[in-house]
CSV table of C-alpha atoms and ligand atoms in Angstrom, one decimal:
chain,number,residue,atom,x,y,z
A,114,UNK,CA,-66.7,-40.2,78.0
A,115,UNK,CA,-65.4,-36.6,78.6
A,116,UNK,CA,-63.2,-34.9,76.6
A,117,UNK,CA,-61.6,-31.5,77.1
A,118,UNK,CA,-61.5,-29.2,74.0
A,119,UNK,CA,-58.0,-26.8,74.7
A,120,UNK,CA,-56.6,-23.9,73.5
A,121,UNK,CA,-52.7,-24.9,73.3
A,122,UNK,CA,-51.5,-21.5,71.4
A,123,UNK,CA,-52.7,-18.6,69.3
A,124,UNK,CA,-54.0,-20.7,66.1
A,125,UNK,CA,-54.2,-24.4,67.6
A,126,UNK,CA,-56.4,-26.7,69.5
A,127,UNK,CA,-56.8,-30.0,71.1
A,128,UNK,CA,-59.5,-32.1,71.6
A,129,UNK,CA,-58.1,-34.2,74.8
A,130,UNK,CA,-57.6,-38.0,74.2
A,131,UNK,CA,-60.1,-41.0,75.7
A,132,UNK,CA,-58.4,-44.3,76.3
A,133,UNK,CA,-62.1,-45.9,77.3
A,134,UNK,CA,-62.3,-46.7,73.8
A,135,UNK,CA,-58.9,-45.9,72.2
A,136,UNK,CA,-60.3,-42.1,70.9
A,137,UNK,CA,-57.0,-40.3,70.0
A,138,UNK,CA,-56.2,-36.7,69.9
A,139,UNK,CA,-58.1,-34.4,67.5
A,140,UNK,CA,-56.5,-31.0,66.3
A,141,UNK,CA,-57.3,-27.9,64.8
A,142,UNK,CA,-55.6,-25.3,63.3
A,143,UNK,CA,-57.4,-22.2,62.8
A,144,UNK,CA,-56.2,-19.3,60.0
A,145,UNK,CA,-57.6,-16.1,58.5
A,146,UNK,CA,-59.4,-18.4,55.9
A,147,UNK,CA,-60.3,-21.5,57.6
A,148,UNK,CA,-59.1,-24.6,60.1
A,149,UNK,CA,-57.5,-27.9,59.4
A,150,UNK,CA,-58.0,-30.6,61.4
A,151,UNK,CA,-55.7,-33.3,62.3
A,152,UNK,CA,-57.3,-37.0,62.5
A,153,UNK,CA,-60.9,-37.2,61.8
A,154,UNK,CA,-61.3,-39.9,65.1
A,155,UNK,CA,-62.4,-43.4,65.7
A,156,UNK,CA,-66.0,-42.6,65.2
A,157,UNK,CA,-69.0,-40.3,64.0
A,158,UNK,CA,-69.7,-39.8,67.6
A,159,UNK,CA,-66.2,-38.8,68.3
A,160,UNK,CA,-66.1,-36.4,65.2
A,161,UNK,CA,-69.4,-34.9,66.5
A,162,UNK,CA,-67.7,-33.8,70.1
A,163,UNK,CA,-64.9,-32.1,67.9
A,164,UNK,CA,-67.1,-30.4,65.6
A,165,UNK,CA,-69.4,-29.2,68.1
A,166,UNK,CA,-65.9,-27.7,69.8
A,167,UNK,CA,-65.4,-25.8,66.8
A,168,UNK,CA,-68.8,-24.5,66.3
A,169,UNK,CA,-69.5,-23.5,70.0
A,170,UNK,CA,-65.6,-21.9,69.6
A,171,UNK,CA,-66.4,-19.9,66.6
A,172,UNK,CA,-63.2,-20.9,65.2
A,173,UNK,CA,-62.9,-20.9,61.1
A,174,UNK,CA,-64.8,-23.4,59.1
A,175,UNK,CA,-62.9,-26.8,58.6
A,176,UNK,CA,-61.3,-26.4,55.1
A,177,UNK,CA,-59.0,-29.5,55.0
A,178,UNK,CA,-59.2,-32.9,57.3
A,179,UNK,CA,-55.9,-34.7,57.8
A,180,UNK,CA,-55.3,-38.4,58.6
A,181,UNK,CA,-52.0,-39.4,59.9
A,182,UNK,CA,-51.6,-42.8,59.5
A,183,UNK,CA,-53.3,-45.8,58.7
A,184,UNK,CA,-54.9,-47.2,62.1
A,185,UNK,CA,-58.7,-47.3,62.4
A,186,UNK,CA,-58.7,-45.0,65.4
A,187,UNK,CA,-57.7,-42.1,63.3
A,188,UNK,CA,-59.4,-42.6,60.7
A,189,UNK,CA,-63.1,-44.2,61.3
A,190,UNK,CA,-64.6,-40.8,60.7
A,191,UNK,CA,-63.6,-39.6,57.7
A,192,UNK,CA,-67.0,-39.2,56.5
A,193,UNK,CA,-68.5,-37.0,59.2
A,194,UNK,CA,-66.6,-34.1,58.1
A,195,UNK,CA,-67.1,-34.3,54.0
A,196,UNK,CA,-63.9,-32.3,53.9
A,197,UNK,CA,-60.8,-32.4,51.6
A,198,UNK,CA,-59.0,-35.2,52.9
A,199,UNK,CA,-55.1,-35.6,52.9
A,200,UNK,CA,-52.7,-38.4,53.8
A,201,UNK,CA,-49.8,-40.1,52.8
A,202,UNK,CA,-49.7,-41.8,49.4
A,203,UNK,CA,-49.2,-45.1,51.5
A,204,UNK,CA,-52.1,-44.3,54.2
A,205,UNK,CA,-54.4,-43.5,50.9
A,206,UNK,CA,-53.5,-46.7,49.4
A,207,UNK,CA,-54.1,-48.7,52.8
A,208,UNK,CA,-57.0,-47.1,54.0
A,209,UNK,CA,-58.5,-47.4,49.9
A,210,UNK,CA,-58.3,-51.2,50.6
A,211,UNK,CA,-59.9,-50.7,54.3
A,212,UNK,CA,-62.8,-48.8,53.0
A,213,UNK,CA,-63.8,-52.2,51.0
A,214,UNK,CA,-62.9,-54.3,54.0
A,215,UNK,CA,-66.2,-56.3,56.5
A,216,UNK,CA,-66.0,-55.1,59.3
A,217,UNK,CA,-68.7,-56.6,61.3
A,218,UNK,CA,-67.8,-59.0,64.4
A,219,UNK,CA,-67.2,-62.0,62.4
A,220,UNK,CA,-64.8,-60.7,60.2
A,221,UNK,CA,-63.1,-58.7,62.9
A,222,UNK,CA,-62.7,-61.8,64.9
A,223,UNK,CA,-61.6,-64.3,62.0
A,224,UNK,CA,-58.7,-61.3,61.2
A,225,UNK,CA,-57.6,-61.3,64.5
A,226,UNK,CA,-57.4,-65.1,64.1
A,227,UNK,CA,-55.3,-65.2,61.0
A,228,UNK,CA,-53.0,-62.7,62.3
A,229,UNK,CA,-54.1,-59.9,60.6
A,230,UNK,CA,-55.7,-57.5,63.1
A,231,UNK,CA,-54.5,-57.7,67.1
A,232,UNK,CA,-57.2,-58.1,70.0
A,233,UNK,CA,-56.8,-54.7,71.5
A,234,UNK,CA,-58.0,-52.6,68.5
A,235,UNK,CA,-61.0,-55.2,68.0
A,236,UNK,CA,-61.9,-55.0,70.9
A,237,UNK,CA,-61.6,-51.1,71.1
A,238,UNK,CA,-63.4,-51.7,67.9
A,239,UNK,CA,-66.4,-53.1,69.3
A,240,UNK,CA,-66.5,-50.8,72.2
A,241,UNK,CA,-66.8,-47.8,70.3
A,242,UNK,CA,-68.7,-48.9,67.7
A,243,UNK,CA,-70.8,-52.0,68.6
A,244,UNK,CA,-73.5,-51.1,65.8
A,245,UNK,CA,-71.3,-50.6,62.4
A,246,UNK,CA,-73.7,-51.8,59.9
A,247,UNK,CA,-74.5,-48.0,58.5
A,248,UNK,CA,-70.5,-46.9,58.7
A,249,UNK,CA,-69.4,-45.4,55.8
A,250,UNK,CA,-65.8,-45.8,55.3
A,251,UNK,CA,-64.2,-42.5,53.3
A,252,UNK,CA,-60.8,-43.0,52.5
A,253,UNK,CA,-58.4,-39.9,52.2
A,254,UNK,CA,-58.9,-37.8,48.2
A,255,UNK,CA,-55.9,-36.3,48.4
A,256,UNK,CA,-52.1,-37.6,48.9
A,257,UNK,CA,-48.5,-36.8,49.0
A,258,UNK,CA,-44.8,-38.2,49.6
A,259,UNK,CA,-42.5,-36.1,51.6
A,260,UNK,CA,-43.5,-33.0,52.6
A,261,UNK,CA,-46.9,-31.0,52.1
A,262,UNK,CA,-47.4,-27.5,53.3
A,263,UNK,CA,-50.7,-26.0,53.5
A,264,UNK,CA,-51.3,-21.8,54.0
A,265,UNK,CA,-54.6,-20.8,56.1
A,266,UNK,CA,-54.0,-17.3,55.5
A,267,UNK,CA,-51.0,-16.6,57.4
A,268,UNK,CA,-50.5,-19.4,59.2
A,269,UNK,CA,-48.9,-22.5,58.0
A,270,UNK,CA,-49.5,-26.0,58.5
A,271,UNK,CA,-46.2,-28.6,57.0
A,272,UNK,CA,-47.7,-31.9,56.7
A,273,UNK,CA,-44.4,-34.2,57.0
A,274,UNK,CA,-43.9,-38.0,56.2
A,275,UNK,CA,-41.6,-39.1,59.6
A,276,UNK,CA,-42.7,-43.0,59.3
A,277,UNK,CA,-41.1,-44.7,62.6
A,278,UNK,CA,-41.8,-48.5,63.7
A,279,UNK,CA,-45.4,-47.8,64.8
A,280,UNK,CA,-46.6,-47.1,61.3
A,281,UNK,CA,-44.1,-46.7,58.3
A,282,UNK,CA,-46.6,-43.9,56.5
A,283,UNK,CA,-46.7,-41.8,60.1
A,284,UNK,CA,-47.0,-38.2,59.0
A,285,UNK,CA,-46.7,-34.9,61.3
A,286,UNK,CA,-48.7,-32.1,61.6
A,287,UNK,CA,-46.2,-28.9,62.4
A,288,UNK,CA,-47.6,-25.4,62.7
A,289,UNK,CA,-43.9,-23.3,62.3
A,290,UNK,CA,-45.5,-19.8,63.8
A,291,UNK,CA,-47.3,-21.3,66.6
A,292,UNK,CA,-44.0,-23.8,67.4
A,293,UNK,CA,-46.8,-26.7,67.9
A,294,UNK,CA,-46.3,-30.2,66.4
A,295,UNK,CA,-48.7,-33.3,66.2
A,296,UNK,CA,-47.3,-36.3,66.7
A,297,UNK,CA,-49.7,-38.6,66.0
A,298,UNK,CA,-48.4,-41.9,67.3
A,299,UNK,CA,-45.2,-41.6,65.2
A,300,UNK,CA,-42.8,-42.1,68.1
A,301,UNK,CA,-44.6,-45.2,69.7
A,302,UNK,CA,-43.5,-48.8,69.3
A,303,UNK,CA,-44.7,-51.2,66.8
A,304,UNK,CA,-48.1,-52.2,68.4
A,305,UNK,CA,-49.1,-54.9,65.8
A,306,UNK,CA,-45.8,-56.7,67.1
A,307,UNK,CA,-46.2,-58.7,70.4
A,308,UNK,CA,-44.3,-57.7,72.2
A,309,UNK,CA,-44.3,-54.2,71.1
A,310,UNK,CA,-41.1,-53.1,69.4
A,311,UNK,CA,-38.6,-50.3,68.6
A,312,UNK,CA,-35.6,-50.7,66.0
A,313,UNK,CA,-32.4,-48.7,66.3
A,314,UNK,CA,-32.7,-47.8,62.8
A,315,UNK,CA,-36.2,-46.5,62.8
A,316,UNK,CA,-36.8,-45.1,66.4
A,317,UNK,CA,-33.2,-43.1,66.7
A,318,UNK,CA,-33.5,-41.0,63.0
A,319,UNK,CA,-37.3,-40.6,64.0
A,320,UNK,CA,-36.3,-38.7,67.2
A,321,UNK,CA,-33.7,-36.5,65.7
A,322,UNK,CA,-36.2,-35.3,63.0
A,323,UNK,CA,-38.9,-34.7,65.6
A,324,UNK,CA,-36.5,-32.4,67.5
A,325,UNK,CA,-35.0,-30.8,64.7
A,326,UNK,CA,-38.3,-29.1,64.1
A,327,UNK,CA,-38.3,-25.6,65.2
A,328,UNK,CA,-40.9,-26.2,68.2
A,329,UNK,CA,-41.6,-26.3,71.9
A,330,UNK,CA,-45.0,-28.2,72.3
A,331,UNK,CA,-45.4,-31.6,71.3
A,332,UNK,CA,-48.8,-33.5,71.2
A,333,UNK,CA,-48.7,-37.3,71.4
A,334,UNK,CA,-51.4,-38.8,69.7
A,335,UNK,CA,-52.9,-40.6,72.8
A,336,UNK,CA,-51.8,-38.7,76.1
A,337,UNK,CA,-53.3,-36.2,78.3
A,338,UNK,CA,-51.4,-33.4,77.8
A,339,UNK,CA,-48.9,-31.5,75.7
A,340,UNK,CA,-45.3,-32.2,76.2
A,341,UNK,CA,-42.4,-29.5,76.6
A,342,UNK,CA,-39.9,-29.9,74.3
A,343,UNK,CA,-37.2,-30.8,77.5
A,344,UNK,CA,-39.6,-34.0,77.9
A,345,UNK,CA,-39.0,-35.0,74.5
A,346,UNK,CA,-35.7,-34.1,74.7
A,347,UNK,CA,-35.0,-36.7,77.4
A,348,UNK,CA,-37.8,-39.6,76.0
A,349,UNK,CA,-35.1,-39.1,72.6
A,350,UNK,CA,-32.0,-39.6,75.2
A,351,UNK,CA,-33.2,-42.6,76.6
A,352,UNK,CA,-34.6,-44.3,73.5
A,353,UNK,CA,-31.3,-43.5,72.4
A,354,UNK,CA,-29.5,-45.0,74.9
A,355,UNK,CA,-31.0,-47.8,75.4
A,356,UNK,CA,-31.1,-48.6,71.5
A,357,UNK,CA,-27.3,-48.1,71.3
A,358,UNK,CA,-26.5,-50.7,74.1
A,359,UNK,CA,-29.2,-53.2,73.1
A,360,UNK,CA,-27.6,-53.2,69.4
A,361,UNK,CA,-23.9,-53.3,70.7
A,362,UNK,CA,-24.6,-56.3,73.3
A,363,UNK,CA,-27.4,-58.1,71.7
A,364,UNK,CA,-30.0,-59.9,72.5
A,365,UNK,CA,-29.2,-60.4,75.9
A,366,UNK,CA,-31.3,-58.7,78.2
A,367,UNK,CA,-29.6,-59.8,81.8
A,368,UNK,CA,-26.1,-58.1,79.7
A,369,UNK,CA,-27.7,-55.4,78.6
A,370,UNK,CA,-29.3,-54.5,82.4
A,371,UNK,CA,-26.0,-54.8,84.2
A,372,UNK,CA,-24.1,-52.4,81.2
A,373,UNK,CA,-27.1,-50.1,82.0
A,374,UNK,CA,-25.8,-50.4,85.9
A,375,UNK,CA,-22.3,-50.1,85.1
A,376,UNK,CA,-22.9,-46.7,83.7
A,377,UNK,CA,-24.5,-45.5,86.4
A,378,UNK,CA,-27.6,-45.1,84.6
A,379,UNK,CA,-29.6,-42.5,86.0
A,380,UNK,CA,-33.0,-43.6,84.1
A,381,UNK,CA,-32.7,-47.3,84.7
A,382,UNK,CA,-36.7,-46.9,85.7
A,383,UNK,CA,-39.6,-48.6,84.0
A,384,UNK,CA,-40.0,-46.6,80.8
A,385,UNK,CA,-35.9,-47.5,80.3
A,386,UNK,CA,-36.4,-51.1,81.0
A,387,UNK,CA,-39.7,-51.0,78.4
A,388,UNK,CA,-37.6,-49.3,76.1
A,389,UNK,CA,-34.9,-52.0,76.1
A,390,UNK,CA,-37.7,-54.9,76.1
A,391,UNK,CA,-38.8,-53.1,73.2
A,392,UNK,CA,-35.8,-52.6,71.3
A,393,UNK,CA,-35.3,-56.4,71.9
A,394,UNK,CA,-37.7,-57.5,70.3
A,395,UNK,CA,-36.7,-55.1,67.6
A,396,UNK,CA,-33.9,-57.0,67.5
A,397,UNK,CA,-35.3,-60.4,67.3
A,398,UNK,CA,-37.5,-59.9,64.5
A,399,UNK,CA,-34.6,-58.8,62.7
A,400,UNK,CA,-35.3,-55.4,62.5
B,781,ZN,ZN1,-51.6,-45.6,65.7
């Protein structure tokens, strides 16, 4: 496993994603009196390649850990940093509950059975950590609704509850003087759906918060590099777009397809036509 440990701007760094085993993006924002770190990581193993980044950097000491929403691959390490940890009043509550949780192969498998878990993150599950019997599971101290800001001497750090279909506690990370934000995996479909799925009346208020923030780099929880705010601008247009004619016409995808024609659409590709699958099934649930 390799992962690239970047400077992105003056106060903030990345920890690059791994997708061997589902390892997200780690962050650190670095003040005048200390660094806070977004997502603790899917392991102690993954928190040690971060930490040792930090130490070899000679950035701040860690002062405050951050989790950002409630799935394990955020999360798992909590206890590798024995830091101050913040989240969402909902992510606090879920992740309490988690902590209690077996999570050996049996009761991972008879979850995914019930319905309760999905394949993919047990079986990223067992990859990264196919010996869990010594895990300790340390859910979040501290929690808030809204909006959180945190000072590191001079530079600022907003903690912000978004939500969004992929996890309705999704918080972001925005560091105003550096014009950075951490997205987490807010903007991504619902994965515990099959198949995944956007809803017009999450995904499109989701979008226009995200660029409403007064920012130009964007880091997506689980991709290889940062994206300009012009790519987020044009992810939001066609998310848009596509939501708008899936909820005019329906649940009809063959209609939906030839309105995209009609108009011309430029960005009838493959992440338009996943966009409307997804918004689809959006749709059917009821959403
Ligand atoms: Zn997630």
């Amino acid at each position: 496993m390799t992962h690239a440990f970047n400077q992105l701007t003056d106060h903030v760094y990345w920890l690059s994603p791994d997708s061997t085993t589902d390892r997200p993006v780690l962050g650190v924002i670095a003040g005048a009196t200390g660094s806070l770190i977004v997502d603790a990581g899917n392991s102690p193993a993954h928190a040690r390649v971060l930490l040792d980044q930090i130490d070899a950097a000679n950035l701040p000491a860690p002062r405050y850990l951050v989790v950002t929403h409630w799935h394990w691959d955020h999360w798992f390490a909590t206890a590798a940093y024995n830091l101050p940890t913040v989240a969402h009043a909902s992510t606090r509550r879920i992740l309490a509950a988690q902590a209690t949780w077996d999570w050996s192969d049996a009761a991972l498998d008879a979850r995914v059975a019930q319905g309760a878990e999905i394949a993919f993150c047990r079986d990223m599950i067992k990859a990264e950590l196919p010996e869990r019997n010594r895990l300790v599971l340390r859910p979040p101290d501290l929690a808030f609704d809204g909006e959180l800001e945190i000072d590191l001497g001079g530079v600022t750090c907003r903690l912000i509850h978004v939500g969004g279909d992929h996890a309705a506690d999704s918080i972001i990370v925005h560091a105003p003087e550096d014009r950075v934000v951490f997205l987490s995996d807010c903007r991504y479909e619902d994965i515990y759906a099959t198949p995944r799925r956007y809803t017009v009346a999450n995904a499109l208020p989701l979008f226009d918060r995200l660029l409403a923030l007064e920012a130009d780099l964007y880091l997506g929880g689980h991709e290889p590099a940062p994206l300009l705010r012009p790519a987020l601008v044009e992810e939001a247009l066609r998310v848009r777009h596509a939501g708008k004619i899936v909820e005019r016409i329906g649940d009809d995808r063959v209609a939906v397809i030839d309105e995209l024609r009609r108009q011309g659409n430029l960005m009838l590709d493959e992440d338009t036509l996943d966009c409307v699958d997804a918004f689809l099934a959006g749709l059917r649930k009821g959403g």
